[in-house]
Coordinates of C-alpha atoms in Angstrom, one line a residue:
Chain A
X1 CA -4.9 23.4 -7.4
X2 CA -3.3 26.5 -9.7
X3 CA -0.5 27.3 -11.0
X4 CA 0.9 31.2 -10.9
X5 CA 3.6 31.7 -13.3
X6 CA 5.4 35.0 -13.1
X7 CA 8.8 36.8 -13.6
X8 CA 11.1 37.3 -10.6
X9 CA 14.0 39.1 -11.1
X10 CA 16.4 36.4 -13.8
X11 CA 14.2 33.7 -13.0
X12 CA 10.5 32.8 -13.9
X13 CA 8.7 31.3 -10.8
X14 CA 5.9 29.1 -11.2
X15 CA 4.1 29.2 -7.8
X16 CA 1.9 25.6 -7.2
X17 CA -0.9 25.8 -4.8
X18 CA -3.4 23.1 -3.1
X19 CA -3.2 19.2 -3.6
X20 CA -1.3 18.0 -6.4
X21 CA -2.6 14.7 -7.3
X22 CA -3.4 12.5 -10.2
X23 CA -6.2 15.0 -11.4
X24 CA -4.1 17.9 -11.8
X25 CA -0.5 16.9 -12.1
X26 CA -0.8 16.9 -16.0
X27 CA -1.7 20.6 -15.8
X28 CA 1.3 21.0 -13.8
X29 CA 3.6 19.2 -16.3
X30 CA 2.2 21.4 -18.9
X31 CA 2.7 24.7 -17.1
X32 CA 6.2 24.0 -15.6
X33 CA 7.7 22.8 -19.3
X34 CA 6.1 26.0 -20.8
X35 CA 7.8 27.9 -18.4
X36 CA 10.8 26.3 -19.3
X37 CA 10.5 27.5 -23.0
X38 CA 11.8 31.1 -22.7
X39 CA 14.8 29.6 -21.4
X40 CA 15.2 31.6 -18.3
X41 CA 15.8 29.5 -14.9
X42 CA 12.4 28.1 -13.2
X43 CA 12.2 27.7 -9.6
X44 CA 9.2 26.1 -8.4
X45 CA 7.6 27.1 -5.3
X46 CA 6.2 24.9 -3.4
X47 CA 5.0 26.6 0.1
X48 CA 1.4 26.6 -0.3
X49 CA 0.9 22.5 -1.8
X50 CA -0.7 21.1 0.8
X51 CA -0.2 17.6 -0.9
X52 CA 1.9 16.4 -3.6
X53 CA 1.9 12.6 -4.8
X54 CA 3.8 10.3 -6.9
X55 CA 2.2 11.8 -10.3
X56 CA 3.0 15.3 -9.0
X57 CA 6.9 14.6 -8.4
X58 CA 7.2 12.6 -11.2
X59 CA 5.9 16.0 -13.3
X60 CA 8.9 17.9 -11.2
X61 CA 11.4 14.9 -12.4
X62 CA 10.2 15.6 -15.9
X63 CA 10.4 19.1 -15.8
X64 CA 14.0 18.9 -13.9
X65 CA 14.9 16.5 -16.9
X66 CA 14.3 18.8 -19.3
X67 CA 15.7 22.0 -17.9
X68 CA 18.8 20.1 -17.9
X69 CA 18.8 19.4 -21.1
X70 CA 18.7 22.5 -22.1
X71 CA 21.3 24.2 -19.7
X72 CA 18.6 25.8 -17.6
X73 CA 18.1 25.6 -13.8
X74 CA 15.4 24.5 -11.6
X75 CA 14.7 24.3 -8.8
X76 CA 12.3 23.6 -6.0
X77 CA 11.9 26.0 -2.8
X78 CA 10.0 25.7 0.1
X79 CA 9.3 21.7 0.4
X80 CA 7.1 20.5 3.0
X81 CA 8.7 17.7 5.2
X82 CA 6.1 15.3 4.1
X83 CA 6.6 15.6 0.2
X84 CA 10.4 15.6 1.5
X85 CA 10.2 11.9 2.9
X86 CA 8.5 10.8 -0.2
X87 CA 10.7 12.1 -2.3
X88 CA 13.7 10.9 -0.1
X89 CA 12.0 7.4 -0.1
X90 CA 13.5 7.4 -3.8
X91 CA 16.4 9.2 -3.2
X92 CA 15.2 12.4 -5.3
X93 CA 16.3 14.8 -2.3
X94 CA 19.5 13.8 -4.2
X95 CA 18.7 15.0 -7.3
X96 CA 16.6 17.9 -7.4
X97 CA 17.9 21.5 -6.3
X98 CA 15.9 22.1 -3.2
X99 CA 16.0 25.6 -1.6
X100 CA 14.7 26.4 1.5
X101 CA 12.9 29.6 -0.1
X102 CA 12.1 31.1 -3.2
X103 CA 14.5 34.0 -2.0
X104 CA 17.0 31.8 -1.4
X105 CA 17.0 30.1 -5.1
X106 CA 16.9 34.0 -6.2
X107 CA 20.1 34.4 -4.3
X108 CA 21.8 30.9 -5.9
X109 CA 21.2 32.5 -9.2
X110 CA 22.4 35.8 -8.5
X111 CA 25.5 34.7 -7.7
Chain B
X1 CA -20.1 -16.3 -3.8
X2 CA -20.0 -14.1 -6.2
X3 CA -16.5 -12.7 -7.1
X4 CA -16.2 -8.8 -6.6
X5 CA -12.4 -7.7 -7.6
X6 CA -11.1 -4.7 -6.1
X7 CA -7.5 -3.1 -6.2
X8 CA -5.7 0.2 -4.9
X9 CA -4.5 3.9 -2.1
X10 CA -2.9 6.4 -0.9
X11 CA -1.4 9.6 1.5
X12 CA 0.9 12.3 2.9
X13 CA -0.2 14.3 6.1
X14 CA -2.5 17.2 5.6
X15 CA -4.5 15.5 3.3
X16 CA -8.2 16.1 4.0
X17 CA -9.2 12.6 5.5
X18 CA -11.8 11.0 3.8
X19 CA -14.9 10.7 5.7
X20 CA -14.5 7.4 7.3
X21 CA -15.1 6.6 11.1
X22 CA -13.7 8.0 14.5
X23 CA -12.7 5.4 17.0
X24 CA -14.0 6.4 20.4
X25 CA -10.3 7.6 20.8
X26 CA -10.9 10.1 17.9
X27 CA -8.3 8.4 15.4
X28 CA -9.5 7.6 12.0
X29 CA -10.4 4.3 10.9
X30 CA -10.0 3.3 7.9
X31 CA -11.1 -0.2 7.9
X32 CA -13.8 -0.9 10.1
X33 CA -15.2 -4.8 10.3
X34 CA -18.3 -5.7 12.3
X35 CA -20.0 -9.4 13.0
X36 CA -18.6 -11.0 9.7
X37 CA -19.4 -14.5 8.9
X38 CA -18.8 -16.2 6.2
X39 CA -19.2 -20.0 5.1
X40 CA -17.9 -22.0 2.2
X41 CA -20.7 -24.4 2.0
X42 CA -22.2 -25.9 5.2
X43 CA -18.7 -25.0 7.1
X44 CA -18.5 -21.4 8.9
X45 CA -14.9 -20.1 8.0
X46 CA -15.4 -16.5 9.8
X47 CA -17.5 -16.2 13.2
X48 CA -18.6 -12.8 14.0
X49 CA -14.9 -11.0 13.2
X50 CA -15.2 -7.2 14.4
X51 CA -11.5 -5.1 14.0
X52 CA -10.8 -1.7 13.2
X53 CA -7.7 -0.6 11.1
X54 CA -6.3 2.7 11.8
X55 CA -4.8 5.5 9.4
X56 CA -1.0 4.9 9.5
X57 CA -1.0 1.8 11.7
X58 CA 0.2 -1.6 10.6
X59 CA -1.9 -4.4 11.3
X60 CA -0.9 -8.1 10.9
X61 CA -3.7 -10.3 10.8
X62 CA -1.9 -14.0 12.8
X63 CA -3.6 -17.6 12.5
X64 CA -2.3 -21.0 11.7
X65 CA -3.6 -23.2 8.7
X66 CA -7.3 -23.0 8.6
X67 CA -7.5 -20.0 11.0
X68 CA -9.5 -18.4 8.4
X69 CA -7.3 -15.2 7.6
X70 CA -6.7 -15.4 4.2
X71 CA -10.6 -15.6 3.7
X72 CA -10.8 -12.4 5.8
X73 CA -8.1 -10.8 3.7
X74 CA -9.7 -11.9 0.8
X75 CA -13.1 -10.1 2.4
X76 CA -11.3 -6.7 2.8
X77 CA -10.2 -7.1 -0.7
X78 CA -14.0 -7.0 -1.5
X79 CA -13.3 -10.7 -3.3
X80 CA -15.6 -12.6 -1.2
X81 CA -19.5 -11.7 0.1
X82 CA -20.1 -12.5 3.4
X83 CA -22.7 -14.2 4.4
X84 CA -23.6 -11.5 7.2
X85 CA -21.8 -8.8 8.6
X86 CA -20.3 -5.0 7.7
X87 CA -16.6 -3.8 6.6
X88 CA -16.3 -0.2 5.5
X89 CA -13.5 1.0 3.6
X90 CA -12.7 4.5 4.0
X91 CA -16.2 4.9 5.1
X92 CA -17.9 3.1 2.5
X93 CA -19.5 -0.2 2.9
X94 CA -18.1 -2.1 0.2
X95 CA -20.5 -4.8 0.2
X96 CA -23.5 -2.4 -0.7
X97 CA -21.8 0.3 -2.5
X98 CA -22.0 1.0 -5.9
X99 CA -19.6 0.1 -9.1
X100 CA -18.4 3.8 -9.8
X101 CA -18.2 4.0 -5.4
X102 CA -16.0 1.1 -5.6
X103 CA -13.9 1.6 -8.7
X104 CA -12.9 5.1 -6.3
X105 CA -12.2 2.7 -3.1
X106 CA -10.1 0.4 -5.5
X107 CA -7.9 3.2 -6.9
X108 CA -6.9 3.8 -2.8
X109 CA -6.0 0.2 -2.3
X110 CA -3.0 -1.3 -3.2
X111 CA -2.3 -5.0 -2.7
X112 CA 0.6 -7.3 -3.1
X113 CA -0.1 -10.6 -3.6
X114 CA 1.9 -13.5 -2.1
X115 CA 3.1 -15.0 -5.5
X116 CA 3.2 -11.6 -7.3
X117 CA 0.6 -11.9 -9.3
X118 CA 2.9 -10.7 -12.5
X119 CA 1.4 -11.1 -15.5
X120 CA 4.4 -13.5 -17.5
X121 CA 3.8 -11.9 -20.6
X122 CA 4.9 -8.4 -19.4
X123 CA 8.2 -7.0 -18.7
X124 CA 8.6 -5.3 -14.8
X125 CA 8.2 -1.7 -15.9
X126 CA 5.0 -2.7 -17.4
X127 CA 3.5 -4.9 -14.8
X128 CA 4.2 -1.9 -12.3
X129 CA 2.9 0.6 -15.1
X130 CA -0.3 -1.3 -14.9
X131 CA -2.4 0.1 -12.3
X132 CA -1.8 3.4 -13.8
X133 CA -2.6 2.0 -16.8
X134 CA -6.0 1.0 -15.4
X135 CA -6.9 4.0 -13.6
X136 CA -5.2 7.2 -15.0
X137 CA -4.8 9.0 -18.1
X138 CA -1.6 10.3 -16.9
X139 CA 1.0 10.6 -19.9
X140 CA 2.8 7.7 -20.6
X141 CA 6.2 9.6 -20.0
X142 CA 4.6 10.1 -16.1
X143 CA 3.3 7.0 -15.8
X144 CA 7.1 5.4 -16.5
X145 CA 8.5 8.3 -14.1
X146 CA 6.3 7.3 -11.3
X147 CA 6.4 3.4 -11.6
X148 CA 10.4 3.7 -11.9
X149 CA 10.3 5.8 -8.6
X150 CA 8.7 3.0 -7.0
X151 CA 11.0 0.4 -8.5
X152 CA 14.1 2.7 -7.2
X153 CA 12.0 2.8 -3.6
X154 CA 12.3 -1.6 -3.9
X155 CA 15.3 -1.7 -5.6
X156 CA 14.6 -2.4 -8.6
X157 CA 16.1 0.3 -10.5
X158 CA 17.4 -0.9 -13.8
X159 CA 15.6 -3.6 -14.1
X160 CA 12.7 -2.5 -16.2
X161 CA 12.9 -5.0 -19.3
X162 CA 12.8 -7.8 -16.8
X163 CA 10.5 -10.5 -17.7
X164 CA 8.9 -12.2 -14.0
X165 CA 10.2 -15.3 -14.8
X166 CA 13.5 -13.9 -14.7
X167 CA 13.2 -12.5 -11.5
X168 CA 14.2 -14.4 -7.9
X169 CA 11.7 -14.9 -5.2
X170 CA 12.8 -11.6 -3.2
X171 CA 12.3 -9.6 -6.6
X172 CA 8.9 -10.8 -7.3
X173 CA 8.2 -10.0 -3.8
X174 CA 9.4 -6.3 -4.2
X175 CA 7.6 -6.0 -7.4
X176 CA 4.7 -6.7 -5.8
X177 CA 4.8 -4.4 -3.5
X178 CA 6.2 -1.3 -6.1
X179 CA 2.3 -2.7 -8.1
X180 CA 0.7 -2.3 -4.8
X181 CA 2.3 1.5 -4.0
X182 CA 2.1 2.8 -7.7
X183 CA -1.0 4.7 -7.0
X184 CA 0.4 6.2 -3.5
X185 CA -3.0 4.0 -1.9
X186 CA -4.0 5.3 1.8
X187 CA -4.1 1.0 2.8
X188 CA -1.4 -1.5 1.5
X189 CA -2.4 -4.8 1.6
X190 CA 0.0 -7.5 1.7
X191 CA -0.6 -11.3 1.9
X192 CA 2.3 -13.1 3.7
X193 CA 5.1 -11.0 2.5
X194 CA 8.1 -12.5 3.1
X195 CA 7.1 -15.9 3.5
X196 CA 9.7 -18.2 1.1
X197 CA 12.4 -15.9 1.4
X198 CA 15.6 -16.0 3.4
X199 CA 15.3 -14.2 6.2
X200 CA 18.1 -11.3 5.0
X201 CA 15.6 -10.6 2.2
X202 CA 12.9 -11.3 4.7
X203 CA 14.1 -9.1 7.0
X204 CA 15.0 -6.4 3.7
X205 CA 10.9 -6.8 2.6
X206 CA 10.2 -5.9 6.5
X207 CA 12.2 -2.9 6.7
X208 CA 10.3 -1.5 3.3
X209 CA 7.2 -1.9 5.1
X210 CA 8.1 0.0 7.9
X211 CA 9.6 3.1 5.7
X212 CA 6.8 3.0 3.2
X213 CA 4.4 3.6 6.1
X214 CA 6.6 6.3 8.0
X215 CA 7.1 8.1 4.9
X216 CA 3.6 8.6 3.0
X217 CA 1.5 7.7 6.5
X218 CA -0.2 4.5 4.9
X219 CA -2.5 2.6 6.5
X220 CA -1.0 -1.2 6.1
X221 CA -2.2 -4.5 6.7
X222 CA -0.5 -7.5 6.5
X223 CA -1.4 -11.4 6.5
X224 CA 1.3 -13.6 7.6
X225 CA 2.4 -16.5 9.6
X226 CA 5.9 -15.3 9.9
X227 CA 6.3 -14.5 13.4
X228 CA 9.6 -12.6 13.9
X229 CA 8.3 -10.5 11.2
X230 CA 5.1 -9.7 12.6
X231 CA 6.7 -8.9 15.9
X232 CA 8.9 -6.9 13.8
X233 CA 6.5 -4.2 11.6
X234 CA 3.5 -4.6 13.7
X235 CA 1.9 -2.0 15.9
X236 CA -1.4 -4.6 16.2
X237 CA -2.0 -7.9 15.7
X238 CA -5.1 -9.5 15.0
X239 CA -5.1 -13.3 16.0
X240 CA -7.5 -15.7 14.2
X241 CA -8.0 -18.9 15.5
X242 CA -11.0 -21.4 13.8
X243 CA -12.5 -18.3 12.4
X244 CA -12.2 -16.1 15.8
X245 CA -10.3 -13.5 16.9
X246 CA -8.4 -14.3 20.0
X247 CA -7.3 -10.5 20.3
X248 CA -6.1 -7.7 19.2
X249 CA -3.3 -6.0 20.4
X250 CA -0.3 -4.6 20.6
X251 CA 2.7 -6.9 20.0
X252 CA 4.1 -6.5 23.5
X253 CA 0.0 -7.6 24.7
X254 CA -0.5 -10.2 22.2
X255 CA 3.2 -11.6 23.6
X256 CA 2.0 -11.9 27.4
X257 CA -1.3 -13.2 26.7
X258 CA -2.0 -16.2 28.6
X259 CA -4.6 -17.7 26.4
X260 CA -3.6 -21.1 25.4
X261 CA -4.2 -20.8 21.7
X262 CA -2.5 -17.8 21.0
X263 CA 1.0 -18.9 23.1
X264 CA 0.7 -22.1 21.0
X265 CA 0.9 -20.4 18.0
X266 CA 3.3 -17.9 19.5
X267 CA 5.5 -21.2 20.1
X268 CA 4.6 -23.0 17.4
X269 CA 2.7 -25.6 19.1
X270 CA 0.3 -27.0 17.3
X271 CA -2.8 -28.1 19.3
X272 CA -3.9 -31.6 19.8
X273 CA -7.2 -32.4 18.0
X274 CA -9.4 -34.8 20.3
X275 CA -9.8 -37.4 18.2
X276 CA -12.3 -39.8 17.9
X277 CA -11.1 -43.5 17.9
X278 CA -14.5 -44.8 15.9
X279 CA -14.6 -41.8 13.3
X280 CA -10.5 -41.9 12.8
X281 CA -10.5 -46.0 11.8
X282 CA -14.0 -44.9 9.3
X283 CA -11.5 -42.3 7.8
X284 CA -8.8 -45.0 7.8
X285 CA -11.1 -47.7 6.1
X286 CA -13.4 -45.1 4.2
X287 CA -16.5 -47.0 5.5
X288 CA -19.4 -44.4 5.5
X289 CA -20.9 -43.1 8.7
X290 CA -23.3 -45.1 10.7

């Protein structure tokens, strides 16, 4: 699993890739509330997580969480359908900001 | 027999599988159970049991009283030894492997007892915190996050400072099952879910099942002698009569069999016992055996 945290246009996009399981979600959680420190808007991209359990979403809730608290967006783009159903299995599809693409969320934010 | 506790699983879809068997239709098996026996004592509870469970099916394992399916729950667990005989979990054989091999099998099980198995003295968020607690070093922050996703999942949001003896029958049976899915484990096991409970609730646990598995692709297997809800979340059912199984198949298949035993229990018939006049009236008197 990495994490590729870079600058996109107003946004900073932190870029997961592989399995995101109980090994590595607590490097997630680290890098996505560092990213959250500058204070610019994080969108998470999730196209190339082949796998994402329980530990991993609850790192995204965290992260959401605190983004919120300090005015800042976040949001999660390209979401495969499996980590959708989990997620909707505890109604998070209702709580997160999921964009189909990380263009998309780029767009949101533009506007 | 020597006690060997066990616990938890997990998975999503393009996972890489873990290396266990191929049936010969080239679907993974996750549980795979050859010629088990097993006796408690002299008396021969299990007689050569063979069954396959397959990723993302739901088995229910069927019996009356004495049919000898909690013991072969209990056996998949990794509780009991047998006295002969194979199960593999996720390709390992449990009953050989080693202790660091099986602590990794437990941490892909999850199991919900059929009383809960709470622990009193803790309040719900921490008796679904616990596996976590047990197997992770997650932060304690993500380990709350996680186990209140669960408890959202069984609706049991809000109730984390719930002690178990506050909690109904239907709760106890939905925190057992949030324990049993903290972990995300690839095989739910679940010992006669919704027996006690009315059957709205019962009917509520069923429906869980079902989306648990559709959602994460679980492998689940359940013990029960609730037939409406076996016919219900099945796609197999194992039927154990006197240590045997009758067949397994597919609810429609198990409904049409013609075998005696299995339409008894079907119809809740039980069978007549021959009995035996001389041995009956030595019970009756307790006079010893000739």
């Amino acid at each position: 699993m990495t994490v590729d945290i870079a600058a996109r246009g107003p946004a900073t996009v932190a870029a997961l890739s592989g399995e995101v399981d109980l090994e590595c979600s607590p490097a997630v959680r680290r890098a996505l509330l560092d990213a959250l420190r500058d204070g610019r808007p994080v969108i998470v991209d999730l196209s190339l997580v082949s796998y994402i359990d329980s530990s991993g979403i609850a790192s995204l809730v965290e992260a959401y969480q605190a983004a919120r608290k300090q005015g800042t967006a976040l949001m999660l783009a390209a979401v495969s359908p499996a980590a959708l159903r989990v997620m909707q299995l505890a109604r998070l599809d209702r709580v997160f900001n999921i964009r189909p693409t990380v263009d998309d969320a780029l767009a949101v934010l533009a506007q | 027999m020597d006690p060997m506790p066990h616990a938890s699983p997990e998975e999503t879809p393009p996972r890489p599988p873990d290396p266990a068997a191929r049936d010969a239709h080239g679907g993974e098996v996750v549980i795979r159970v050859r010629d088990l026996v097993t006796h408690y004592g002299d008396r021969q509870i299990l007689k050569n049991v063979s069954l396959d469970v397959h990723a993302g099916e739901i088995l229910v394992i069927m019996g009356g009283s004495g049919s000898g399916k909690s013991t072969l729950l209990n056996h998949l667990l990794g509780l009991l030894r047998p006295t002969s005989g194979v199960i593999e979990v996720l390709g390992k054989d449990i009953n050989t492997s080693k202790e660091s091999e099986l602590t990794e099998i437990r941490r892909k099980f999850g199991v919900a007892f059929q009383g809960g198995a709470l622990f009193s003295s803790m309040n719900l968020l921490e008796n679904i915190m616990l596996p976590l607690y047990e197997h992770t070093d997650l932060d304690r922050r993500t380990m709350e996050i996680m186990a209140r996703m669960k408890m959202e999942v069984v609706s049991l949001s809000g109730f984390d400072d719930l002690m178990p003896a506050e909690l109904s029958g239907g709760m106890i049976k939905r925190a057992a099952l949030a324990r049993a899915i903290v972990m995300d484990p690839r095989i739910l096991f679940c010992d006669e879910p919704s027996a006690g409970l009315d059957p709205v609730v019962a009917a509520n646990i069923d429906d869980l099942i079902l989306d648990l598995r559709d959602a994460t692709g679980m492998s689940v297997v359940v013990v029960t002698h609730e037939l409406e809800s076996a016919f219900k979340i099945a796609d197999r059912i194992c039927v154990l009569d006197k240590g045997k199984v009758l067949t397994i198949a597919p609810v429609d298949e198990v409904r049409a069999n013609p075998d005696q035993r299995i339409q008894n229990l079907l119809n809740r018939r039980t069978e007549e016992e021959e009995l035996d006049p001389e041995a009956y009236l030595r019970r009756l008197t307790g006079e010893k055996e000739p």
